[in-house]
CSV table of C-alpha atoms in Angstrom, one decimal:
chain,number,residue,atom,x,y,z
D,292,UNK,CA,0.0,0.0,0.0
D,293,UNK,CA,2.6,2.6,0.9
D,294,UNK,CA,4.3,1.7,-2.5
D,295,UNK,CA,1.0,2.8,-4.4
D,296,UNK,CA,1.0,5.6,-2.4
D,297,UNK,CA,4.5,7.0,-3.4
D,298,UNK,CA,3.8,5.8,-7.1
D,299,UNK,CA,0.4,7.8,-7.0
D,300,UNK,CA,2.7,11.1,-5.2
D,301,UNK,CA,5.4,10.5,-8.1
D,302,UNK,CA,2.9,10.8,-11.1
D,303,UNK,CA,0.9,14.1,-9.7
D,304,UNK,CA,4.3,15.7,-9.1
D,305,UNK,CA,5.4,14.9,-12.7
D,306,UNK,CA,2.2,15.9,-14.7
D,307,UNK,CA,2.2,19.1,-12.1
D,308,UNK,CA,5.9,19.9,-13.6
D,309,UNK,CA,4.8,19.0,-17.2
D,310,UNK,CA,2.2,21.6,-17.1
D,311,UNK,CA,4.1,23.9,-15.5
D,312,UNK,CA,6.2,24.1,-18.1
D,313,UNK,CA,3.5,23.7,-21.0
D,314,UNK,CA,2.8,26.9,-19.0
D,315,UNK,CA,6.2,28.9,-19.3
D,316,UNK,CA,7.0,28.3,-23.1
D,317,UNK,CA,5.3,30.2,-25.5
D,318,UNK,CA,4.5,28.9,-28.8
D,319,UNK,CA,4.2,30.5,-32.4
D,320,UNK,CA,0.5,30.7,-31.9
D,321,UNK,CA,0.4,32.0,-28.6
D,322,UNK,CA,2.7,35.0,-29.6
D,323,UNK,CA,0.7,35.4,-33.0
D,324,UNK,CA,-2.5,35.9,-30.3
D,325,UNK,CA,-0.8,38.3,-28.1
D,326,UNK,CA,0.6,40.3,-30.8
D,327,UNK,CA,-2.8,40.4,-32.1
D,328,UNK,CA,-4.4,41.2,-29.1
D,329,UNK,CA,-2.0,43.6,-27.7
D,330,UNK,CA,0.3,45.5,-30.4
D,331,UNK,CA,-0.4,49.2,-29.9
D,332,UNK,CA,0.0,50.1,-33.9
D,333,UNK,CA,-2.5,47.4,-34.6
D,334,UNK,CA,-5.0,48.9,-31.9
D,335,UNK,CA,-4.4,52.1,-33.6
D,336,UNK,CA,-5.2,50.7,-37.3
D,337,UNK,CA,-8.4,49.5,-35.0
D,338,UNK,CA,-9.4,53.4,-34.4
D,339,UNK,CA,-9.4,54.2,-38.2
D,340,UNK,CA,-11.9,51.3,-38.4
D,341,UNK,CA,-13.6,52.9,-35.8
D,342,UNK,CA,-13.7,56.4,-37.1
D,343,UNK,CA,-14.7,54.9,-40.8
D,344,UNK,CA,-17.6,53.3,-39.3
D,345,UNK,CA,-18.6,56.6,-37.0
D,346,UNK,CA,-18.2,58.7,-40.7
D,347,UNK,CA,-21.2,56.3,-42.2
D,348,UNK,CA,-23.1,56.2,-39.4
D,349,UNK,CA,-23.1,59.9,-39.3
D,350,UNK,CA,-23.5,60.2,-43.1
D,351,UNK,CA,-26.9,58.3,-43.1
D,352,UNK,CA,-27.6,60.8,-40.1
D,353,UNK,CA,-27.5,63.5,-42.3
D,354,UNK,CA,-31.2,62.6,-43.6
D,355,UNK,CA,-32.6,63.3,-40.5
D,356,UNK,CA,-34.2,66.6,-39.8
D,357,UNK,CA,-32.0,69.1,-38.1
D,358,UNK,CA,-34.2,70.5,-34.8
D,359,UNK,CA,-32.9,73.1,-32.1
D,360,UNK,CA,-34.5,75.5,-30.1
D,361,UNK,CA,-33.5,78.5,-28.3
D,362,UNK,CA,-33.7,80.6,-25.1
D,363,UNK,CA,-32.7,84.1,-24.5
D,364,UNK,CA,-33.4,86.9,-21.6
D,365,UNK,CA,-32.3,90.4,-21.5
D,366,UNK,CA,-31.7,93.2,-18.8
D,367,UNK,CA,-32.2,96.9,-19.8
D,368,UNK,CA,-32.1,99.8,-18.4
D,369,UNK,CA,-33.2,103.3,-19.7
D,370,UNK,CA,-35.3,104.0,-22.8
D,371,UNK,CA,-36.1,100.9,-24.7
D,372,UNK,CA,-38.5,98.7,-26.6
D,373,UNK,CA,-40.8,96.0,-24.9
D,374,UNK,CA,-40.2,93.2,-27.2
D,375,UNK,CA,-43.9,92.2,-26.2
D,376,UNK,CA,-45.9,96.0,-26.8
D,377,UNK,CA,-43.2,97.1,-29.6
D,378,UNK,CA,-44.0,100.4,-27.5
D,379,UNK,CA,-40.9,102.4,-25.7
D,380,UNK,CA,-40.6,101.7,-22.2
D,381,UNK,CA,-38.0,104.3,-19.7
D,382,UNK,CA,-38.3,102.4,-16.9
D,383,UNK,CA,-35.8,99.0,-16.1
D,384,UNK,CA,-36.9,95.9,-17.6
D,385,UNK,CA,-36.4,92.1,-17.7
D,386,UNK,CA,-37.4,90.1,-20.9
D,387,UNK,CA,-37.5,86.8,-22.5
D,388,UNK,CA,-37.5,85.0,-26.3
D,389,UNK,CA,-38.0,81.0,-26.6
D,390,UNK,CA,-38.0,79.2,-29.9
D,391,UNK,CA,-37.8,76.1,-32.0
D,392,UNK,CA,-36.8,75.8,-35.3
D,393,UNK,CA,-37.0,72.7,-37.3
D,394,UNK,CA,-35.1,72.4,-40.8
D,395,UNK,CA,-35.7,69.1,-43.2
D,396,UNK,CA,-33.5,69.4,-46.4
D,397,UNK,CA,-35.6,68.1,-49.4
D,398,UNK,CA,-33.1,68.3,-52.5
D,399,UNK,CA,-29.0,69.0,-52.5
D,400,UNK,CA,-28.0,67.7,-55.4
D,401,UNK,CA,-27.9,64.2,-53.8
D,402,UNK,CA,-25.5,64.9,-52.0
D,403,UNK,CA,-26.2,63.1,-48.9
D,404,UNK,CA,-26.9,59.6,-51.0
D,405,UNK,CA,-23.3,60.5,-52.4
D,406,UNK,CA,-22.0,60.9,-49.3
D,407,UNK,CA,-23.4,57.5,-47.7
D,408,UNK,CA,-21.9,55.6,-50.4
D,409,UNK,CA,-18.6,57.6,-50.2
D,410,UNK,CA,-18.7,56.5,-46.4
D,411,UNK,CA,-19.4,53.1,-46.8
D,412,UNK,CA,-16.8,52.3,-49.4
D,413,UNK,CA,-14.5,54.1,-47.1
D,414,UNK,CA,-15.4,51.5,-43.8
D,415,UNK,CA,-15.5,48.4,-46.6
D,416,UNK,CA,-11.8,49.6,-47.4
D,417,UNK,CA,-11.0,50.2,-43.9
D,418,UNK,CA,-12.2,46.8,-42.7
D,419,UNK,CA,-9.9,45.0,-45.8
D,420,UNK,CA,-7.0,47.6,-44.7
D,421,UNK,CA,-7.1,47.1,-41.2
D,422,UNK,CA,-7.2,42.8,-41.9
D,423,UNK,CA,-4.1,43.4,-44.1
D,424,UNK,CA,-2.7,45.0,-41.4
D,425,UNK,CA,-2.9,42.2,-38.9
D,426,UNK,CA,-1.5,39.5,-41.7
D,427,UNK,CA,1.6,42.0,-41.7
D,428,UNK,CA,1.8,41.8,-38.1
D,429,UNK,CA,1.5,37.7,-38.2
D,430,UNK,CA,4.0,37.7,-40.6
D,431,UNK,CA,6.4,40.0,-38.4
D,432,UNK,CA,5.6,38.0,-35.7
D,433,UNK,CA,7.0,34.6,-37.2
D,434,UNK,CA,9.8,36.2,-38.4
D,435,UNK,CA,10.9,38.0,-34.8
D,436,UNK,CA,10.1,34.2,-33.8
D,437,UNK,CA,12.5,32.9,-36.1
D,438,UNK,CA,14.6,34.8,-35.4
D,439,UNK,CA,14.7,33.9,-31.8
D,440,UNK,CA,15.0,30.3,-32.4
D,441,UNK,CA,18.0,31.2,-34.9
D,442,UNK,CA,20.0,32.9,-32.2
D,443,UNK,CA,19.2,30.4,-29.5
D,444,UNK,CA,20.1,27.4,-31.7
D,445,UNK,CA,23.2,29.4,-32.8
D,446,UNK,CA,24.7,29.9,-29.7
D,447,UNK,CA,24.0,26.0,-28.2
D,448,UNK,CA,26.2,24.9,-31.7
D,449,UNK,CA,28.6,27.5,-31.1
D,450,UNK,CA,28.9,26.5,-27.5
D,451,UNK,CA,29.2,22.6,-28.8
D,452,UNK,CA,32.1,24.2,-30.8
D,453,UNK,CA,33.9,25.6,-27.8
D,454,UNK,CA,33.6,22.4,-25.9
D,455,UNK,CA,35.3,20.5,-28.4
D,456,UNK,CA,38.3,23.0,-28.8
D,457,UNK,CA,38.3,23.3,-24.5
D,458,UNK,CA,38.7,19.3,-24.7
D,459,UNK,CA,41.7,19.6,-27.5
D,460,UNK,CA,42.8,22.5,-25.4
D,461,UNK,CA,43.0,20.8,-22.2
D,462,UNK,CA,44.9,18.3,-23.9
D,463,UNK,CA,47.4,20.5,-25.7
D,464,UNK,CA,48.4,21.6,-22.1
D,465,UNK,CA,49.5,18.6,-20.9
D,466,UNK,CA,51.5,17.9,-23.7
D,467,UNK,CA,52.7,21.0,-23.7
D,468,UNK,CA,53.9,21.0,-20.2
D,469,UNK,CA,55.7,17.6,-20.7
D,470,UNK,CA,57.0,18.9,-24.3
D,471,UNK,CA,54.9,16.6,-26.3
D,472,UNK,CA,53.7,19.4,-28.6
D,473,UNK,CA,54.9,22.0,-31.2
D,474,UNK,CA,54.2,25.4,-29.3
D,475,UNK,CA,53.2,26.7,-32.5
D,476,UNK,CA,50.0,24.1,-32.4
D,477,UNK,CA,49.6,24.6,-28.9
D,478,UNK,CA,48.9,29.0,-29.1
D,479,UNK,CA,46.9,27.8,-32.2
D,480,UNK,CA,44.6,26.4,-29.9
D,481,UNK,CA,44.4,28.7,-27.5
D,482,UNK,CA,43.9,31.3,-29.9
D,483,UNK,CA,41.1,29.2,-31.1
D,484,UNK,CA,39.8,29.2,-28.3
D,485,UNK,CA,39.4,32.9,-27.2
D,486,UNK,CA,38.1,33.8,-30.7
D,487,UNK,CA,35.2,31.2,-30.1
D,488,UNK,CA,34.3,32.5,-26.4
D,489,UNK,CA,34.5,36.0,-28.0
D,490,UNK,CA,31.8,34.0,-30.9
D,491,UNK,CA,29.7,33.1,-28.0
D,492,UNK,CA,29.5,36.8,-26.4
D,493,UNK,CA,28.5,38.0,-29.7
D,494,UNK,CA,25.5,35.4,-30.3
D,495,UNK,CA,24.5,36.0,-26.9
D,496,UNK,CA,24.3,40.0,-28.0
D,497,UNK,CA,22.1,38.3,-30.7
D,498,UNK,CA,19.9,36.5,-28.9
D,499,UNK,CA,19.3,38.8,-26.8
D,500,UNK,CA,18.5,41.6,-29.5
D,501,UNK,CA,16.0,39.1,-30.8
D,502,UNK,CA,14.3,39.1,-27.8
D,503,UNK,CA,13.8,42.3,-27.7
D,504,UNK,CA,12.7,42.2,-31.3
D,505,UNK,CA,10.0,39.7,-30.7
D,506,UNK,CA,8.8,41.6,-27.0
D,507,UNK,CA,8.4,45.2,-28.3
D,508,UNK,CA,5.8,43.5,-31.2
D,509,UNK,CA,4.3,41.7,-28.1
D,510,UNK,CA,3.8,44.7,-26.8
D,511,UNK,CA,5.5,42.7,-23.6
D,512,UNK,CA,8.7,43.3,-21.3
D,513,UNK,CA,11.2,41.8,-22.6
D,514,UNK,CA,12.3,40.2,-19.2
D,515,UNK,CA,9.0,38.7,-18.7
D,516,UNK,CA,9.1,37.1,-21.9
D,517,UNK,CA,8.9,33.4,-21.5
D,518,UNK,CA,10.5,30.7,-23.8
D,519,UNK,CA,10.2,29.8,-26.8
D,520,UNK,CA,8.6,26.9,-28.5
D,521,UNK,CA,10.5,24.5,-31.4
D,522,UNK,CA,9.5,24.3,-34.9
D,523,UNK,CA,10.0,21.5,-36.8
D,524,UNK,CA,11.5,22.3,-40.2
D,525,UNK,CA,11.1,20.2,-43.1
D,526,UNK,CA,13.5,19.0,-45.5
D,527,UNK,CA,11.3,20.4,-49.0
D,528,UNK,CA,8.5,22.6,-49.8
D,529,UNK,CA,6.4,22.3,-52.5
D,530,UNK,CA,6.0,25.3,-55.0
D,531,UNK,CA,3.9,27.3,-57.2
D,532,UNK,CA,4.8,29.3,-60.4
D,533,UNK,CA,5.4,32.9,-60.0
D,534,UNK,CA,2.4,33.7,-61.6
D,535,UNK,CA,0.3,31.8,-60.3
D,536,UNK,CA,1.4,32.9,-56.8
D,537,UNK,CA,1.0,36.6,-58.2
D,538,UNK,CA,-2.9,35.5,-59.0
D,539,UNK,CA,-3.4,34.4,-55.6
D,540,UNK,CA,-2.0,37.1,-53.8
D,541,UNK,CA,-4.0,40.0,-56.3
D,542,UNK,CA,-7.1,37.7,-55.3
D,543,UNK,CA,-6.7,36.7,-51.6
D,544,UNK,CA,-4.6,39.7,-50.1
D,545,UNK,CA,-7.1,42.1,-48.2
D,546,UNK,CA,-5.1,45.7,-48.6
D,547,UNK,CA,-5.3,44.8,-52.1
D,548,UNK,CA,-8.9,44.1,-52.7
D,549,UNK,CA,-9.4,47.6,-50.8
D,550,UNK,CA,-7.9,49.5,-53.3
D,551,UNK,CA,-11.3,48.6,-54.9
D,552,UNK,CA,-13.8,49.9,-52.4
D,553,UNK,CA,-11.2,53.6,-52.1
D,554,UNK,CA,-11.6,53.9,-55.8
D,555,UNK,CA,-15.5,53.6,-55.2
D,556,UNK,CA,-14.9,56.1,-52.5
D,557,UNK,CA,-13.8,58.4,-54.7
D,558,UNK,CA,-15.7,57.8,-57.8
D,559,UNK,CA,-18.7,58.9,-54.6
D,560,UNK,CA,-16.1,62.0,-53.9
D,561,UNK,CA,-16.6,63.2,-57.2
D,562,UNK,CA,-20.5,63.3,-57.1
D,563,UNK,CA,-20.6,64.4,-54.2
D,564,UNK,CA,-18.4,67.5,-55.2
D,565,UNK,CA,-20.5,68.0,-58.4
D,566,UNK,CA,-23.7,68.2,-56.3
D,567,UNK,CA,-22.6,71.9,-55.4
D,568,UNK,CA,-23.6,72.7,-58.9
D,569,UNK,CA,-27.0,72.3,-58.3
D,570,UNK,CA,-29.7,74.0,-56.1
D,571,UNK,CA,-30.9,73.0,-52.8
D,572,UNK,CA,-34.4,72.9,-51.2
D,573,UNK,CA,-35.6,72.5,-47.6
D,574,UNK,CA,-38.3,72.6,-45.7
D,575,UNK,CA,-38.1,74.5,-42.4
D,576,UNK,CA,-40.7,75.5,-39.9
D,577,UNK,CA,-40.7,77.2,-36.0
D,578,UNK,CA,-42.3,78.3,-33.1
D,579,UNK,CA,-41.3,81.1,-31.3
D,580,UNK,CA,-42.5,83.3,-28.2
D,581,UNK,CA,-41.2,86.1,-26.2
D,582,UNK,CA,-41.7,87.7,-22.4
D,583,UNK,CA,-41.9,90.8,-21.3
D,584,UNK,CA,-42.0,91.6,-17.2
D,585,UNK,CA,-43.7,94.7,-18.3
D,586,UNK,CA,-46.5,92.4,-19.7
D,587,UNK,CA,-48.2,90.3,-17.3
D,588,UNK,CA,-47.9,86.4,-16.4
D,589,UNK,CA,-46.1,84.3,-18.2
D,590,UNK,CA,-48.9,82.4,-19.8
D,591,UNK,CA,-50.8,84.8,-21.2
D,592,UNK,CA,-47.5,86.3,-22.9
D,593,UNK,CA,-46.6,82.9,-24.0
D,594,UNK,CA,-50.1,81.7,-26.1
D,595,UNK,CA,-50.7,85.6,-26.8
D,596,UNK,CA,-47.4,86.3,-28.4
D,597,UNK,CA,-47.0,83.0,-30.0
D,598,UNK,CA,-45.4,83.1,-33.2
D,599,UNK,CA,-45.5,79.5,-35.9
D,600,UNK,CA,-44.2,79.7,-39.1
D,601,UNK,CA,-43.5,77.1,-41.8
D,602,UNK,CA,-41.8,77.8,-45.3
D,603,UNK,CA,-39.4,76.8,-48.5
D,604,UNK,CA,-35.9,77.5,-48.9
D,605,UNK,CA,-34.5,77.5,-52.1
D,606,UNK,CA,-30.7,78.4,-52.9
D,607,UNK,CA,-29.0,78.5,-55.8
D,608,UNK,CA,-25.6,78.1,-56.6
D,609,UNK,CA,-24.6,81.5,-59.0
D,610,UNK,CA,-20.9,82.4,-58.6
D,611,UNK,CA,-18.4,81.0,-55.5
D,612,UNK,CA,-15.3,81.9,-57.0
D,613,UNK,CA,-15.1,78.9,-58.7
D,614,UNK,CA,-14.8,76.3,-55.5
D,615,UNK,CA,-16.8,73.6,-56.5
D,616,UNK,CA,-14.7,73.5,-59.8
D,617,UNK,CA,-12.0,73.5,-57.9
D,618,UNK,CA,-13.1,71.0,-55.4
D,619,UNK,CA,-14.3,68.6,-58.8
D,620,UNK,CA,-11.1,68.8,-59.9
D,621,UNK,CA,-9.5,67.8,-56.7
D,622,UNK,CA,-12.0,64.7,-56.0
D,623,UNK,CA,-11.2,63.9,-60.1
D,624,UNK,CA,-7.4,64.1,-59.1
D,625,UNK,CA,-8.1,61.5,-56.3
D,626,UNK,CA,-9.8,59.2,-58.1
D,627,UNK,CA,-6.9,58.9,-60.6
D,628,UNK,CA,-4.9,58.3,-57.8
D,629,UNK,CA,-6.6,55.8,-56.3
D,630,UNK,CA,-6.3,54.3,-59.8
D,631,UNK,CA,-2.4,54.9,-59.7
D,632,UNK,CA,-2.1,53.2,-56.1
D,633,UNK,CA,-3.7,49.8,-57.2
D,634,UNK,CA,-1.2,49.6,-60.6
D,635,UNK,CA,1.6,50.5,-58.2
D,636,UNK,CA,0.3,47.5,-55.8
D,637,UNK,CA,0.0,45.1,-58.2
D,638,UNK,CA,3.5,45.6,-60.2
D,639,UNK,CA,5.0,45.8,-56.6
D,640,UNK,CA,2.7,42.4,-55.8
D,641,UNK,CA,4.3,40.5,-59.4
D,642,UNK,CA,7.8,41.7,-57.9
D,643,UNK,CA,7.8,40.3,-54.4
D,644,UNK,CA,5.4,37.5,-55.5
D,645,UNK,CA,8.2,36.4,-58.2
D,646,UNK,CA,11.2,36.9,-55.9
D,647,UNK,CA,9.3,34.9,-52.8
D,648,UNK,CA,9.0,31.7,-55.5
D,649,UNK,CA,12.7,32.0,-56.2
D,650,UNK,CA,14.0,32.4,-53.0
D,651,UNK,CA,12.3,29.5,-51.8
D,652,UNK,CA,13.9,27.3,-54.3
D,653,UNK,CA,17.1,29.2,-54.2
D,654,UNK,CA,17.1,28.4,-50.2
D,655,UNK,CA,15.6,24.3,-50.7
D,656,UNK,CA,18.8,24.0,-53.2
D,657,UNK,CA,21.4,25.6,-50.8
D,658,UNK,CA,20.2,23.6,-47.9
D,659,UNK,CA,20.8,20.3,-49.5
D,660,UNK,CA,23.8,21.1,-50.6
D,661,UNK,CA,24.8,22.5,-47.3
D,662,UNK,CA,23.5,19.2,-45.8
D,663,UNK,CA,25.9,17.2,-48.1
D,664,UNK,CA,28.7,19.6,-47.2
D,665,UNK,CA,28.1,18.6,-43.4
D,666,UNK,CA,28.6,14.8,-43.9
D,667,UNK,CA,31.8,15.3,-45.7
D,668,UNK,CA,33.6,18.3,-43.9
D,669,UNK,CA,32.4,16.5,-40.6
D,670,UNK,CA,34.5,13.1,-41.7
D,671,UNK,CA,37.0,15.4,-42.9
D,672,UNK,CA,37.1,16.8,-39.6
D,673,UNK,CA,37.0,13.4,-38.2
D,674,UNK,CA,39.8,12.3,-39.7
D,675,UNK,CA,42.1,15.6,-39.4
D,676,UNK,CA,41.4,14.8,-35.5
D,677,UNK,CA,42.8,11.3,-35.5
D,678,UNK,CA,45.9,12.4,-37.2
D,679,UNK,CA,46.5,15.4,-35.2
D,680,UNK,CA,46.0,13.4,-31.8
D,681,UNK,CA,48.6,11.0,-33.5
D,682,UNK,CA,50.9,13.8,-33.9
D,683,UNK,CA,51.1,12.9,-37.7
D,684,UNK,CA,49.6,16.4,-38.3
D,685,UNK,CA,49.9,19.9,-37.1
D,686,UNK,CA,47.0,22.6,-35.8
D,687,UNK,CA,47.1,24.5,-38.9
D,688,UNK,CA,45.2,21.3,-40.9
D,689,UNK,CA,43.5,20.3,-37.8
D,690,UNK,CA,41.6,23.8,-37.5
D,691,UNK,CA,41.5,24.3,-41.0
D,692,UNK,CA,38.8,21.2,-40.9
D,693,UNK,CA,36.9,22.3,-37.4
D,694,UNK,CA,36.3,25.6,-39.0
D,695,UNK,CA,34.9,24.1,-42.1
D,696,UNK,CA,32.6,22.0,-40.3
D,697,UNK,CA,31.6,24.5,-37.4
D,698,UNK,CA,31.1,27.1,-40.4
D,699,UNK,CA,29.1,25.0,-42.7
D,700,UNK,CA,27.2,23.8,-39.5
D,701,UNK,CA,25.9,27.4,-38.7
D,702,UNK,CA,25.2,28.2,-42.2
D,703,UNK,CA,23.1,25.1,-42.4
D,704,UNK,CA,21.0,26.2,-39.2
D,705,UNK,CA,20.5,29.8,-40.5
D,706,UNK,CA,19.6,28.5,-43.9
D,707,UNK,CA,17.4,26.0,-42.4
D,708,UNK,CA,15.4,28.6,-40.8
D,709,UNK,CA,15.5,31.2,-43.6
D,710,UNK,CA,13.9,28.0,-45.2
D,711,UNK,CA,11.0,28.2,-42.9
D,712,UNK,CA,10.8,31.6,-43.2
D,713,UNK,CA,10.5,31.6,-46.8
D,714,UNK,CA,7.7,29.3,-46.9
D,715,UNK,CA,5.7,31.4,-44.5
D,716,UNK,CA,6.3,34.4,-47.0
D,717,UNK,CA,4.9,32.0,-49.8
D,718,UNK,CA,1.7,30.9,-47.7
D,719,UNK,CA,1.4,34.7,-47.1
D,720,UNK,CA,1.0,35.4,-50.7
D,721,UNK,CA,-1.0,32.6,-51.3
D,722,UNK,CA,-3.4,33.4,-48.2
D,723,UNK,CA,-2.6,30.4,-46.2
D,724,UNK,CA,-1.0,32.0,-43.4
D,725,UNK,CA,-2.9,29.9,-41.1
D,726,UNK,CA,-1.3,29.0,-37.8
């Protein structure tokens, strides 16, 4: 029974420390989220989505009448008017006016239907802009995550490096001390050795700047920023053409597809600038009343002097110094750049599109090659170490080969990664940057 019992103790204990460390690493999804939920330029591309929305909302508003109403009182002294008798008064006096005016516009040149669709393309581009925005910040994201993992994975093989030069090191000085060694191949080593600790103090400045990279688009201190998880990296990716990557992205990629709905914006901005060309009609209507002390209660004033009024307002545009030419011009100018910005997009879309697909073949090819250059240097290194220890060779050769294999064994981890990173570029193009 007691045996159970410290079997039983044993397996809480490890699933408690199993989570607790599920707890404190952070995968690529987890810091995708935070970003996402917590990047202050992202919250501020939110606001624009915000303010877009608020524009429409207030457009469509515009339809409704326009009602206010007004209260005034006035202190005199000396000759005046009662406002209630129209008779002069020379004694001190207190009076009132109260009124409501009401104003319906019936006709501006459609202007308000211009401006409600200008508005509403302007939120359907916003929505598509701000979407773009948070695929850019994904794909910052996994590249600050990369990034990370680069550096940490750098400096555990350049610390492998050091041990293996500390072990041929340690050796070297006890030949050395009994004269078994050139002294020539011994400072070679020791030389070796301090350039590779200097190697590691430099990564470490890496890793540590990598950090901060992936924290500040976390929006996160940097010291509270917990581990990392691994990603698995595999050996080939299939590809697409260039072109047809370049159709995917001009059909899947959100801050392209808004260009759309801001050149409907302003195609809107130009008839809404023409609609000062024509006349305007309203309708407007008031009540009004005013109060004199010098003319009894209140009440009596108020239905005795009791004003209501109702008419048509009709304006017509003659001469403004030519501003609403000026202002069609300016909404025509805009819509021909709007038309500019999405043929900029695109070319700029067949450019990066085109050098994504070659760069990910480009990177496949050097990573195999790379991988074939780590069997051979590291049995060339191999064999340079049995006939060094032998004393058949000297530390020139022997270094000569640890430097090709250490060098072609950080290059393959970089490339490795820039691999990955590469096919994340790809998927964002395509619009499978799921995660």
């Amino acid at each position: 029974m007691r045996k159970v019992y410290i079997v039983v103790i044993i397996f809480v204990c490890c699933l408690v420390c199993r989570v607790q460390g599920q707890d404190s690493i952070l995968s690529l999804a987890d810091c995708i989220n935070l970003a996402l939920k917590n990047n202050p330029s992202l919250k501020r591309g939110e606001l624009q989505v915000n303010r877009a929305d608020l524009r429409y909302k207030q457009a469509q508003y515009d339809r409704l009448p326009a009602l206010s109403g007004n209260i005034s009182h006035d202190l005199t002294q000396g000759r005046a008017i009662d406002p209630t008798t129209n008779q002069y008064i020379d004694n001190n006096n207190s009076s009132g006016r109260q009124s409501l005016n009401m104003n319906v516009p019936l006709f501006n040149g459609f202007a308000i239907l211009h401006n409600i669709r200008m508005q509403s393309n302007a939120k359907d581009a916003g929505k598509l802009e701000y979407e773009g925005l948070s695929n850019d910040l994904k794909l910052d994201v996994i590249e600050a995550y990369i990034k990370l993992l680069t550096a940490q994975d750098m400096l555990k093989q350049i610390q492998g490096q050091v041990e293996v030069t500390k072990e041929q090191l340690h050796r070297a000085e006890v030949m050395n001390r009994e004269g078994n060694i050139a002294p020539g191949d011994y400072y070679d080593l020791k030389g070796q050795y301090s350039a590779e600790l200097n190697s590691i103090e430099q990564t470490k400045q890496g890793l540590y700047t990598a950090r901060l990279g992936l924290a500040g688009l976390l929006n996160m201190d940097p010291s509270k920023l917990k581990a990392v998880e691994k990603l698995d990296i595999p050996t080939a990716y299939s590809t697409v053409s260039a072109e047809n990557l370049f159709q995917q992205s001009l059909s899947v990629l959100p801050q392209f597809k808004a260009l759309d709905w801001r050149k409907k914006q302003m195609e809107e901005g130009v008839k809404l600038a023409k609609s000062d060309y024509f006349p305007s009609l309203s309708l407007s209507g008031g009540l009004s009343t005013n109060y004199s002390r010098e003319g009894g209660s209140f009440s009596s004033q108020y239905k005795g002097n009791l004003y209501k009024g109702i008419g048509l307002n009709l304006s017509i545009p003659i001469f403004n110094r030519l501003a609403t030419r000026t202002q069609v011009r300016m909404a025509k100018v805009d819509l021909e750049e709007a038309g500019f910005n999405k043929e900029i997009m695109r070319n700029d879309l067949q450019v990066k599109t085109a050098q994504a697909v070659f760069d990910l073949q480009m990177t496949q090819e050097q990573v195999r090659n790379l991988k074939d250059q780590d069997v051979n240097f590291m049995e060339a290194f191999r064999i340079a170490t049995v006939h060094f220890e032998a004393g058949n060779s000297n530390s020139v050769l022997y270094l000569t080969a640890k430097n090709k294999m250490d060098q072609v064994k950080s290059q393959l981890i970089i490339k490795q990664y820039e691999l990955l990173m590469q096919k994340y570029i790809n998927d964002y193009y395509a619009g499978s940057l799921e995660l």
